[in-house]
Amino acid sequence: MPNRLAGETSPYLQQHAENPVDWYPWGAEALAKARAEDKPILLSIGYSACHWCHVMAHECFEDAEVAAAMNRDFVNVKVDREERPDLDQIYQTAHALLTQRSGGWPLTMFLTPDQNPFFGGTYFPKRSRYNLPGFLDLLPRIAEAFHTKGAAIGAQNASLLAALASTVPQAPAATWSRFDPAILDVAVKSHRQSFDPVHGGFGDAPKFPHPAELALCLRRGVARGDEAAIRVATHTLEKMAEGGIYDQLGGGFCRYSVDTEWTIPHFEKMLYDNAQLLALIADAWLVTRKPLFERVAEQTVSWIRREMQSPAGAYYSTLDADSEHEEGKYYVWTPDEVRAVLTAEEYAVMAPHYGLDRPANFEGRYWHLRVSRPLLEVAASTGRPLAECERLLTSARTKLFQVREQRVRPGRDEKILTSWNGLMIAGMARAARVFGRDDWLESAVAALDFLRGRMWSGGRLLATSKDGRAHLNAYLDDYAFLLAGVLELLETRWRSDDLAFACQLADALLDKFEDAQTGGFAFTSRDHEALIMRPKPGHDNATPSGNGVAAFALQRLGHLVGESRYLAASERTLRLFQSGFERQPTAYSSLLIALDEHMAPPRIVVLRGARSEVEAWRRALARIYRPATLVFAIPADATALPQVLAKPVAGAGVAAWVCEGASCGPPIATLSDLERLIDRAAATPD
């Protein structure tokens, strides 16, 4: 009989609806039951694409013996960390403080009825192994400790709550010092030092993409003429694109690589990784003009539109790592399987290029495709012209992709998350602008229109939607990421309604999240349910810092519409986190990008004229990497423009203005003069 999770919107919770565990979703009912029965809460946090979450579910939560122990001694609460990132942040931090170890998923925490954690871990097997205690042995010991060691748990809780409170920055330094631009160079230097010059990326295995860090290196590298910093970004992206972390047949990047060479990924695909990497790949193409980046952008967008965009327009969340209960099964091959599909000529090119002529690289018996030999080298070794090798490789990839499409697919989490959609709107809009792809632009527009129509009501956002049901109070990331996405979209296609929506989002950010006294933004709104802490995160994780993106987007919007409230809120945020990014600059790349624009505000280029003509100028300007120059092609019939943008339209042709802050230069009548002025201004030291 299904438990209480059957009616939830989260596919992860629905996966546990048939468990013999008496699961509750997080909420008043579960908390009240724990208080009434004086039972500890067993809190399990995971997500639908998580491999080890599935392992623990099969070993423990589907097991009648384990379920009986859980049901007897605990109130069991299951949480989707993607729907409830507020709870995940709090209890991951608590886990780190309690265990002095990093967390992850599944996260298994034991709480008192007043939500305070007193013991925790991540994955537990049913019986002891991997140097981990067995869950079945652990449960009665935890229950006994709760009932017999209340005083010790209470003392620990008091210390833990104080430690949790200390992780929230309370106020900027009493004597505020000016921002030092050298901190940006310190951060980039640190990234260069941890950079793997051979395989790209940072540090040892496992390797994660770190898109915020790569974006900072690329931006500062180009601005400073620092080829080493540029290479940190472009070489990493190139090695990732050639590695197994990238789906060589279907496009899109997996979560991370378990090795230093990007060969074998953790096979789940997350919307947020691909959103950030798509924008970076587009920028890397602008800087290098390497065909690899254009091809990867094309393939990744094709995958997103084919597999991750709903018919209603918004983007789904994740693809699972597993299919048929095996991680990676959908993606791997044997040479015999490949030979059966391809001609001898196609195989002769594909095998050496993707490593099929080398020993198995996955579990000792399967091959996961990655570029092992450059195609030029394959051409030389086979005696075939490069153009013929390219044709054969394209044909081979197409055939293998078609065969793979017939396999059992990994599960797809079809919930719509506002925050991750905001990231993808930004990435898709940026790529559409760089590559001049109107079809990609329409993808981003459709997603934004869905969010504005279904997730925005009464001046507030909702966090998640599935099967026509939108709910849950939205978080800082929802507002900040969506605001940044709307601004990116405005640069790609002007819609006055989008500018008005951006201002509404910004006003809600200030009203619901900002701490105007000390600066910065809490992760939860003022009217959010009461939890044991209210985080105010500044460092980047797999997604960028909500405070960093909020500071960046509010700053840009403030310059765009001439609104000092937005600029002041951005500066207060930077002041609050100044001591943090001065102490540990590598952890705050998103805030440092906002700091970069605070110290040298972006130039705003306003194009006015007939829509087709301003579009032609915009497309020309988009072909050069100028991250500190914002271009808005505003057609002559646009209305409700703020003063900075309300430039006159007179006669035929296009007129352009270059603005710095509230000051704009005289109109410019030719594209060549405009480009010379932009480049001259960019070359002038600030």
XYZ file of C-alpha atoms in Angstrom:
686
model
C 0.000 0.000 0.000
C 1.497 3.385 -0.938
C 2.691 5.558 1.928
C 2.288 9.332 2.296
C 4.796 10.103 -0.458
C 2.530 8.964 -3.279
C 0.879 12.368 -3.639
C 4.108 14.404 -3.697
C 5.382 16.258 -6.780
C 8.962 15.045 -6.339
C 9.813 11.981 -8.445
C 12.403 11.129 -5.784
C 9.753 10.979 -3.087
C 7.456 9.073 -5.433
C 10.234 6.486 -5.899
C 9.802 5.696 -2.192
C 6.020 5.632 -2.160
C 5.887 1.812 -2.184
C 8.532 1.322 0.511
C 7.415 -0.536 3.638
C 8.825 2.456 5.551
C 6.122 4.729 6.974
C 7.556 7.798 5.269
C 6.335 11.351 5.798
C 7.243 14.336 3.660
C 8.771 17.182 5.656
C 5.976 19.177 7.229
C 3.816 19.949 10.221
C 2.284 16.464 10.411
C 5.623 14.691 10.803
C 6.964 17.228 13.285
C 3.798 17.073 15.380
C 3.907 13.256 15.456
C 7.520 13.293 16.661
C 6.627 15.698 19.474
C 3.464 13.856 20.464
C 5.139 10.430 20.565
C 8.530 11.680 21.807
C 10.322 9.939 18.961
C 13.438 11.009 17.105
C 13.127 11.963 13.445
C 15.024 9.915 10.892
C 15.637 12.419 8.098
C 16.754 11.011 4.745
C 17.719 13.531 2.032
C 18.518 12.593 -1.551
C 17.455 13.152 -5.144
C 16.161 11.071 -8.004
C 19.356 10.841 -10.078
C 21.552 9.844 -7.113
C 23.191 6.428 -7.523
C 23.998 5.804 -3.852
C 20.517 6.957 -2.887
C 19.199 4.113 -5.023
C 21.667 1.673 -3.453
C 20.591 2.540 0.087
C 16.950 2.422 -0.945
C 17.322 -1.118 -2.316
C 19.365 -2.338 0.647
C 17.467 -0.635 3.466
C 14.235 1.162 2.650
C 12.808 -1.664 0.539
C 13.767 -4.228 3.187
C 10.969 -5.277 5.527
C 13.306 -5.928 8.466
C 14.936 -2.491 8.248
C 11.571 -0.791 7.669
C 10.125 -2.425 10.786
C 12.971 -1.027 12.919
C 12.555 2.418 11.384
C 8.790 2.428 11.880
C 9.024 1.208 15.473
C 11.502 3.773 16.797
C 11.413 6.808 14.484
C 9.276 9.270 12.612
C 10.705 8.825 9.135
C 10.930 11.858 6.864
C 12.038 11.762 3.239
C 13.244 14.990 1.549
C 14.165 15.788 -2.045
C 17.207 18.055 -1.735
C 16.303 19.692 -5.065
C 12.867 20.760 -3.834
C 14.074 21.609 -0.332
C 17.591 23.037 -0.678
C 16.949 24.990 2.535
C 16.781 21.783 4.565
C 19.670 20.252 2.665
C 21.945 23.252 3.347
C 21.138 23.235 7.058
C 21.615 19.532 7.635
C 24.657 19.166 5.381
C 26.284 21.904 7.470
C 25.190 20.182 10.664
C 26.590 16.880 9.390
C 29.953 18.508 8.710
C 30.029 20.032 12.200
C 28.990 16.805 13.910
C 31.226 14.397 11.993
C 34.069 16.644 10.772
C 33.599 14.991 7.389
C 32.151 16.165 4.104
C 28.591 15.164 3.402
C 26.759 14.154 0.276
C 23.761 12.070 -0.673
C 22.007 10.173 0.629
C 22.242 12.276 3.781
C 20.989 10.416 6.846
C 20.377 12.598 9.910
C 18.733 11.858 13.247
C 16.877 14.807 14.796
C 15.129 15.586 18.036
C 11.424 16.479 17.627
C 12.413 20.178 17.633
C 14.460 19.575 14.444
C 17.921 19.627 16.094
C 20.320 16.995 14.711
C 22.243 14.805 17.155
C 23.758 12.111 14.904
C 24.303 11.711 11.163
C 26.007 10.117 8.231
C 25.474 9.570 4.546
C 25.109 6.091 3.009
C 24.639 3.151 5.364
C 24.449 -0.489 4.203
C 21.992 -2.851 5.842
C 24.813 -4.890 7.391
C 28.273 -3.578 8.307
C 30.696 -3.318 5.395
C 32.941 -0.753 3.663
C 34.032 0.160 7.244
C 30.504 1.489 7.775
C 28.152 0.368 10.533
C 25.122 -1.581 9.430
C 21.918 0.444 9.424
C 20.036 -2.355 11.152
C 22.581 -2.368 13.990
C 22.715 1.414 14.203
C 18.987 2.146 14.476
C 18.288 0.680 17.935
C 21.456 2.277 19.340
C 20.366 5.715 18.064
C 16.859 5.241 19.486
C 18.259 4.174 22.862
C 20.643 7.151 22.975
C 17.767 9.533 22.274
C 15.752 8.214 25.205
C 18.599 7.732 27.713
C 21.060 10.506 26.974
C 18.762 13.498 26.746
C 20.978 15.803 28.806
C 24.055 15.091 26.702
C 22.092 15.519 23.496
C 20.670 18.809 24.777
C 24.136 20.128 25.579
C 25.404 19.022 22.179
C 22.424 20.686 20.492
C 23.156 23.994 22.208
C 26.759 23.884 20.988
C 25.689 22.840 17.512
C 23.142 25.641 17.175
C 25.796 28.142 18.193
C 28.200 26.663 15.639
C 25.521 26.809 12.937
C 24.799 30.443 13.785
C 28.504 31.237 13.480
C 28.487 30.069 9.846
C 26.141 32.938 8.911
C 28.010 36.222 8.327
C 26.485 38.710 10.729
C 27.918 42.064 9.681
C 30.743 43.576 7.667
C 33.913 44.641 9.402
C 33.386 47.530 11.822
C 35.941 49.591 9.921
C 35.201 48.945 6.289
C 38.138 49.085 3.921
C 37.987 49.784 0.241
C 37.800 46.826 -2.093
C 41.243 45.847 -3.307
C 41.249 44.834 -7.006
C 44.305 42.710 -6.288
C 42.011 40.107 -4.700
C 40.832 39.185 -8.188
C 44.404 38.481 -9.274
C 45.009 36.498 -6.077
C 41.985 34.313 -6.851
C 43.048 33.698 -10.445
C 46.615 32.926 -9.339
C 45.273 30.366 -6.865
C 43.208 28.746 -9.611
C 46.282 28.614 -11.844
C 48.232 26.897 -9.068
C 45.616 24.168 -8.546
C 45.074 23.760 -12.309
C 46.016 20.440 -13.910
C 48.055 21.590 -16.943
C 47.807 18.202 -18.656
C 44.183 17.128 -18.229
C 42.605 20.419 -17.203
C 40.423 21.004 -14.195
C 41.482 21.513 -10.616
C 43.178 19.086 -8.267
C 42.877 15.325 -8.264
C 40.021 12.886 -8.677
C 37.122 13.162 -8.437
C 37.054 16.138 -10.801
C 34.137 18.535 -10.975
C 33.553 21.208 -13.648
C 33.762 24.293 -11.334
C 32.090 26.608 -13.871
C 32.173 29.749 -11.694
C 35.924 29.413 -11.278
C 36.412 28.854 -15.015
C 34.233 31.884 -15.814
C 36.325 34.093 -13.513
C 39.586 32.862 -15.071
C 38.321 33.449 -18.610
C 36.951 36.892 -17.816
C 40.026 38.116 -15.964
C 42.389 36.394 -18.362
C 40.988 38.237 -21.357
C 40.795 41.553 -19.486
C 44.392 41.299 -18.251
C 45.932 39.622 -21.278
C 46.757 36.663 -19.027
C 47.147 33.708 -21.389
C 47.734 31.303 -18.503
C 44.387 32.233 -16.942
C 42.628 31.913 -20.301
C 44.160 28.461 -20.706
C 42.806 27.345 -17.319
C 39.316 27.811 -18.739
C 39.727 26.840 -22.376
C 42.008 23.831 -21.820
C 39.702 22.472 -19.112
C 36.648 22.849 -21.335
C 38.483 21.238 -24.245
C 39.578 18.236 -22.178
C 36.103 17.849 -20.727
C 34.570 18.019 -24.215
C 36.936 15.278 -25.396
C 36.472 13.169 -22.285
C 33.916 10.700 -21.074
C 32.276 13.296 -18.842
C 30.828 14.565 -22.123
C 28.309 12.358 -23.929
C 30.108 11.876 -27.247
C 26.987 10.560 -28.977
C 24.093 12.499 -27.496
C 25.625 15.696 -26.144
C 25.533 17.096 -22.635
C 27.857 16.820 -19.649
C 27.642 14.448 -16.705
C 27.996 15.551 -13.082
C 31.700 14.802 -12.506
C 34.553 12.464 -13.374
C 35.776 9.778 -10.986
C 39.294 10.037 -12.448
C 41.717 12.849 -13.242
C 41.424 12.472 -17.027
C 37.633 13.014 -17.341
C 37.274 9.423 -18.639
C 34.587 7.833 -16.471
C 31.861 10.090 -15.143
C 29.253 9.720 -12.507
C 26.690 9.274 -15.245
C 23.873 11.478 -13.978
C 23.203 14.585 -16.068
C 22.072 17.699 -14.244
C 20.361 20.701 -15.804
C 22.399 23.154 -13.744
C 25.784 21.788 -14.880
C 24.819 21.959 -18.515
C 23.329 25.437 -18.170
C 26.561 26.870 -16.804
C 28.814 24.902 -19.144
C 26.788 25.894 -22.210
C 27.412 29.584 -21.464
C 31.105 28.890 -20.863
C 31.470 26.864 -24.055
C 29.970 29.755 -26.031
C 32.399 32.204 -24.423
C 35.336 29.845 -25.024
C 34.400 29.724 -28.699
C 34.396 33.524 -28.860
C 37.888 33.605 -27.392
C 39.418 30.700 -29.348
C 37.144 30.104 -32.375
C 37.833 26.374 -31.984
C 35.333 24.284 -33.978
C 35.197 21.802 -31.080
C 33.380 24.332 -28.910
C 30.832 25.150 -31.588
C 30.132 21.444 -32.137
C 29.772 20.777 -28.405
C 27.419 23.737 -28.013
C 25.301 22.473 -30.907
C 25.152 18.928 -29.544
C 24.450 20.024 -25.983
C 21.608 22.318 -27.021
C 20.203 19.520 -29.172
C 20.219 17.205 -26.153
C 18.595 19.841 -23.920
C 15.819 20.570 -26.398
C 15.307 16.900 -27.246
C 15.385 15.366 -23.767
C 15.211 18.116 -21.161
C 12.629 20.618 -22.385
C 8.999 19.966 -21.586
C 6.243 20.484 -24.168
C 5.099 23.438 -22.038
C 8.496 25.105 -22.467
C 10.279 24.731 -19.107
C 13.286 22.502 -18.547
C 13.313 19.229 -16.611
C 15.802 18.655 -13.810
C 17.970 15.564 -14.229
C 18.699 12.300 -15.961
C 19.514 9.369 -13.715
C 22.941 7.736 -13.555
C 21.328 4.286 -13.647
C 19.231 2.300 -16.040
C 18.078 -1.259 -15.383
C 19.599 -0.822 -11.897
C 23.132 -0.426 -13.298
C 25.093 2.802 -13.376
C 26.163 3.825 -16.878
C 24.534 0.875 -18.642
C 22.799 3.144 -21.146
C 26.079 4.747 -22.266
C 28.730 2.006 -22.484
C 29.649 -0.366 -25.295
C 31.695 -3.385 -26.264
C 33.724 -3.380 -29.482
C 31.576 -6.219 -30.812
C 28.410 -4.150 -30.275
C 29.961 -1.277 -32.192
C 31.217 -3.494 -35.031
C 27.727 -4.910 -35.458
C 26.385 -1.444 -36.200
C 29.125 0.139 -38.315
C 30.782 -0.558 -41.621
C 34.410 -1.686 -41.539
C 35.483 1.759 -42.765
C 33.515 3.548 -40.042
C 34.881 1.262 -37.357
C 38.446 1.756 -38.591
C 38.075 5.478 -37.841
C 35.873 5.365 -34.761
C 37.750 2.670 -32.832
C 41.074 4.488 -32.508
C 39.433 7.898 -32.141
C 37.243 6.831 -29.201
C 39.559 4.242 -27.639
C 37.796 1.050 -28.640
C 41.189 -0.373 -29.651
C 42.444 0.040 -26.079
C 41.653 -1.960 -22.918
C 38.181 -1.626 -21.416
C 37.885 1.493 -19.267
C 34.674 0.794 -17.321
C 34.392 -2.046 -14.819
C 37.023 -4.009 -16.741
C 34.614 -5.128 -19.449
C 32.959 -2.117 -21.078
C 34.118 0.848 -23.119
C 32.898 4.358 -22.425
C 33.591 6.612 -25.389
C 36.133 9.405 -25.066
C 38.555 10.957 -27.546
C 41.708 8.856 -27.281
C 43.439 9.901 -30.497
C 42.862 13.137 -32.440
C 41.112 12.628 -35.751
C 44.061 14.126 -37.610
C 46.283 11.419 -36.137
C 43.746 8.744 -37.065
C 43.663 10.072 -40.612
C 47.433 9.879 -40.859
C 47.577 6.336 -39.465
C 44.813 5.042 -41.743
C 45.953 6.884 -44.856
C 42.550 8.465 -45.310
C 41.975 12.164 -45.991
C 40.833 14.105 -42.940
C 37.561 15.066 -44.630
C 36.744 11.401 -45.250
C 37.521 10.542 -41.615
C 35.205 13.332 -40.474
C 32.425 12.015 -42.702
C 32.892 8.425 -41.486
C 32.991 9.520 -37.861
C 29.792 11.546 -38.220
C 28.072 8.603 -39.859
C 29.308 6.232 -37.145
C 28.125 8.509 -34.333
C 24.705 8.831 -35.937
C 24.315 5.052 -36.229
C 25.418 4.368 -32.663
C 23.148 7.100 -31.334
C 20.172 5.557 -33.133
C 20.957 2.146 -31.648
C 21.416 3.630 -28.190
C 18.006 5.301 -28.470
C 16.466 1.799 -28.427
C 18.007 0.943 -25.051
C 16.211 1.309 -21.735
C 16.665 4.969 -20.865
C 17.848 6.357 -17.543
C 15.022 7.829 -15.516
C 14.225 11.495 -15.989
C 13.216 13.751 -13.130
C 10.520 15.877 -14.751
C 9.953 18.399 -12.014
C 10.510 22.026 -12.996
C 12.822 23.939 -10.665
C 12.697 27.722 -11.002
C 16.330 28.227 -10.025
C 17.776 25.688 -12.453
C 15.513 26.980 -15.213
C 16.902 30.452 -14.548
C 20.414 29.113 -15.081
C 19.414 27.375 -18.321
C 17.571 30.432 -19.654
C 20.807 32.376 -19.154
C 22.963 29.680 -20.769
C 20.622 29.131 -23.701
C 20.224 32.871 -24.318
C 23.987 33.405 -24.213
C 24.640 30.557 -26.642
C 21.845 31.769 -28.942
C 23.388 35.236 -28.999
C 26.931 34.044 -29.641
C 26.049 31.587 -32.399
C 23.174 33.560 -33.897
C 20.615 30.793 -33.373
C 17.037 32.002 -33.244
C 15.771 28.482 -32.548
C 17.874 28.337 -29.381
C 16.547 31.742 -28.409
C 12.975 30.493 -28.755
C 13.833 27.670 -26.354
C 14.887 30.179 -23.682
C 11.865 32.407 -24.334
C 9.501 29.448 -23.951
C 11.036 28.561 -20.594
C 10.781 32.115 -19.301
C 7.184 32.429 -20.443
C 6.354 29.199 -18.581
C 7.928 30.453 -15.365
C 6.269 33.840 -15.557
C 2.884 32.250 -16.305
C 2.988 29.287 -13.883
C 5.546 30.063 -11.165
C 4.961 33.787 -10.552
C 1.848 34.947 -8.755
C 1.016 37.806 -6.447
C 4.509 39.241 -6.584
C 6.262 36.033 -5.528
C 7.822 32.953 -7.072
C 7.150 29.298 -6.426
C 10.080 26.904 -6.342
C 8.901 23.759 -8.108
C 6.243 22.407 -10.450
C 5.253 19.018 -11.770
C 2.132 17.643 -13.416
C 0.489 21.061 -13.363
C 1.026 21.596 -9.635
C 3.333 24.476 -8.656
C 4.145 24.907 -4.974
C 6.757 25.581 -2.265
C 7.932 29.015 -1.288
C 10.825 30.012 -3.552
C 14.388 30.508 -2.335
C 17.097 33.100 -2.940
C 18.480 31.072 -5.854
C 15.097 31.054 -7.587
C 14.886 34.838 -7.621
C 18.582 35.535 -8.274
C 19.132 32.955 -11.018
C 15.915 33.878 -12.797
C 16.740 37.586 -12.628
C 20.155 36.919 -14.168
C 18.513 34.762 -16.853
C 16.025 37.500 -17.759
C 18.852 40.031 -18.126
C 20.783 37.630 -20.361
C 17.675 37.134 -22.462
C 17.146 40.903 -22.794
C 20.569 41.171 -24.397
C 19.581 38.531 -26.927
C 16.084 39.803 -27.736
C 14.501 42.929 -26.327
C 11.036 42.604 -24.802
C 9.909 45.487 -22.616
C 7.767 43.122 -20.557
C 10.916 41.205 -19.638
C 12.540 44.350 -18.285
C 9.449 45.042 -16.184
C 9.564 41.451 -14.890
C 13.250 41.832 -14.019
C 12.416 44.865 -11.893
C 9.613 42.957 -10.165
C 12.007 40.119 -9.346
C 14.595 42.569 -8.044
C 12.047 44.325 -5.844
C 10.925 40.986 -4.429
C 14.550 40.043 -3.741
C 15.057 43.179 -1.694
C 11.726 42.924 0.073
C 11.791 39.224 0.970
C 15.464 38.266 1.298
C 17.799 41.212 1.867
C 19.259 42.035 5.250
C 19.408 45.781 4.695
C 21.169 46.365 8.028
C 24.163 44.092 7.616
C 23.976 43.330 3.899
C 23.518 40.188 1.882
C 20.574 37.897 1.252
C 19.241 35.038 3.336
C 18.570 31.800 1.503
C 14.951 31.759 2.688
C 12.406 34.562 2.610
C 11.208 36.435 5.682
C 7.904 34.563 5.671
C 9.457 31.105 5.192
C 8.681 28.379 7.716
C 10.778 28.554 10.887
C 13.851 26.279 10.693
C 16.773 25.914 13.091
C 18.822 28.442 11.122
C 18.479 30.879 8.216
C 21.549 30.445 5.984
C 23.135 33.333 4.129
C 25.463 31.469 1.720
C 28.252 33.244 -0.116
C 30.526 30.544 -1.460
C 29.930 28.664 -4.703
C 28.974 25.003 -4.829
C 27.772 23.012 -7.837
C 25.558 26.006 -8.513
C 26.818 29.555 -8.072
C 26.265 31.455 -4.851
C 22.819 33.016 -4.689
C 24.391 36.053 -3.043
C 26.993 36.287 -5.811
C 24.416 36.057 -8.597
C 22.077 38.475 -6.797
C 24.868 41.036 -6.376
C 25.870 40.655 -10.021
C 22.360 40.834 -11.465
C 21.144 43.674 -9.238
C 24.222 45.654 -10.153
C 23.603 45.244 -13.867
C 19.916 45.997 -13.544
C 20.679 49.038 -11.409
C 22.890 50.510 -14.121
C 20.383 49.558 -16.808
C 17.376 51.285 -15.266
C 19.162 53.880 -13.134
C 17.940 52.438 -9.815
C 20.239 53.230 -6.883
C 18.418 50.769 -4.548
C 19.666 47.832 -6.600
C 23.213 49.179 -6.730
C 23.270 49.823 -2.988
C 21.992 46.330 -2.168
C 24.686 44.830 -4.391
C 27.408 46.851 -2.682
C 26.138 45.907 0.782
C 26.364 42.260 -0.229
C 29.951 42.647 -1.402
C 30.847 44.422 1.837
C 29.309 41.651 3.940
C 31.322 38.939 2.222
C 34.522 40.980 1.799
C 36.316 39.313 4.689
C 35.276 35.916 3.341
C 36.571 36.360 -0.182
C 39.728 38.081 1.053
C 40.388 35.111 3.344
C 39.467 32.383 0.834
C 39.110 33.915 -2.646
C 38.880 30.598 -4.504
C 35.545 29.799 -2.803
C 33.776 32.995 -3.904
C 34.174 33.251 -7.682
C 30.594 34.430 -8.300
C 30.957 37.227 -5.765
C 34.350 38.127 -7.246
C 32.815 38.461 -10.715
C 30.269 40.823 -9.162
C 33.139 42.657 -7.462
C 34.936 42.986 -10.803
C 31.912 44.791 -12.259
C 31.455 46.853 -9.102
C 34.951 48.285 -9.457
C 34.618 48.763 -13.230
C 30.903 49.064 -14.098
C 29.854 47.590 -17.438
C 29.469 49.739 -20.511
C 25.926 49.749 -21.813
C 25.445 50.015 -25.555
C 21.953 51.078 -26.600
C 20.897 50.435 -30.205
C 17.727 52.111 -31.495
C 16.110 51.730 -34.901
C 13.989 49.341 -36.920
C 13.978 45.829 -35.416
C 15.742 44.154 -38.349
C 18.469 46.794 -38.423
C 19.234 46.863 -34.712
C 19.276 43.068 -34.775
C 21.955 43.086 -37.479
C 24.144 45.369 -35.366
C 23.533 43.271 -32.255
C 24.539 40.092 -34.056
C 27.770 41.698 -35.242
C 28.672 42.911 -31.756
C 27.894 39.505 -30.220
C 30.725 37.830 -32.145
C 33.431 39.243 -29.861
C 33.990 38.325 -26.212
C 33.283 41.528 -24.295
C 31.866 40.450 -20.913
C 31.956 43.995 -19.517
C 29.972 45.442 -22.426
C 26.192 44.995 -22.436
C 24.389 45.486 -25.742
C 20.644 46.073 -25.939
C 19.015 46.213 -29.374
C 15.810 48.119 -28.654
C 13.437 48.399 -31.606
C 11.847 51.731 -32.446
C 8.394 50.642 -31.272
C 9.530 49.630 -27.749
C 7.709 51.461 -24.948
C 8.016 51.972 -21.185
C 11.769 52.496 -21.321
C 13.771 53.889 -18.398
C 15.697 57.103 -18.963
C 19.030 55.412 -19.654
C 17.469 53.440 -22.525
C 14.890 55.929 -23.839
C 17.028 57.181 -26.688
C 15.385 58.991 -29.582
C 14.663 57.282 -32.862
C 15.006 59.614 -35.809
C 14.967 58.757 -39.494
C 16.246 55.556 -41.075
C 19.119 53.402 -39.926
C 20.472 52.701 -36.458
C 21.729 55.073 -33.817
C 23.912 53.791 -30.986
C 24.895 55.223 -27.616
C 27.674 54.033 -25.313
C 26.797 54.708 -21.677
C 28.867 54.461 -18.528
C 26.671 54.706 -15.455
C 24.130 57.462 -16.076
C 26.379 59.221 -18.595
C 25.998 58.474 -22.311
C 28.092 59.696 -25.188
C 26.758 61.230 -28.401
C 24.873 59.029 -30.883
C 26.961 56.933 -33.277
C 25.733 56.327 -36.803
C 27.975 53.525 -38.133
C 28.760 50.069 -36.823
C 32.471 50.453 -37.504
C 32.667 53.654 -35.449
C 30.780 51.949 -32.635
C 33.126 48.962 -32.576
C 36.184 51.247 -32.549
C 34.748 53.218 -29.636
C 33.903 50.091 -27.638
C 37.342 48.601 -28.180
C 39.076 51.885 -27.346
C 37.045 52.213 -24.137
C 37.757 48.604 -23.167
C 41.485 49.130 -23.686
C 41.566 52.201 -21.452
C 42.746 51.320 -17.926
C 40.149 51.999 -15.245
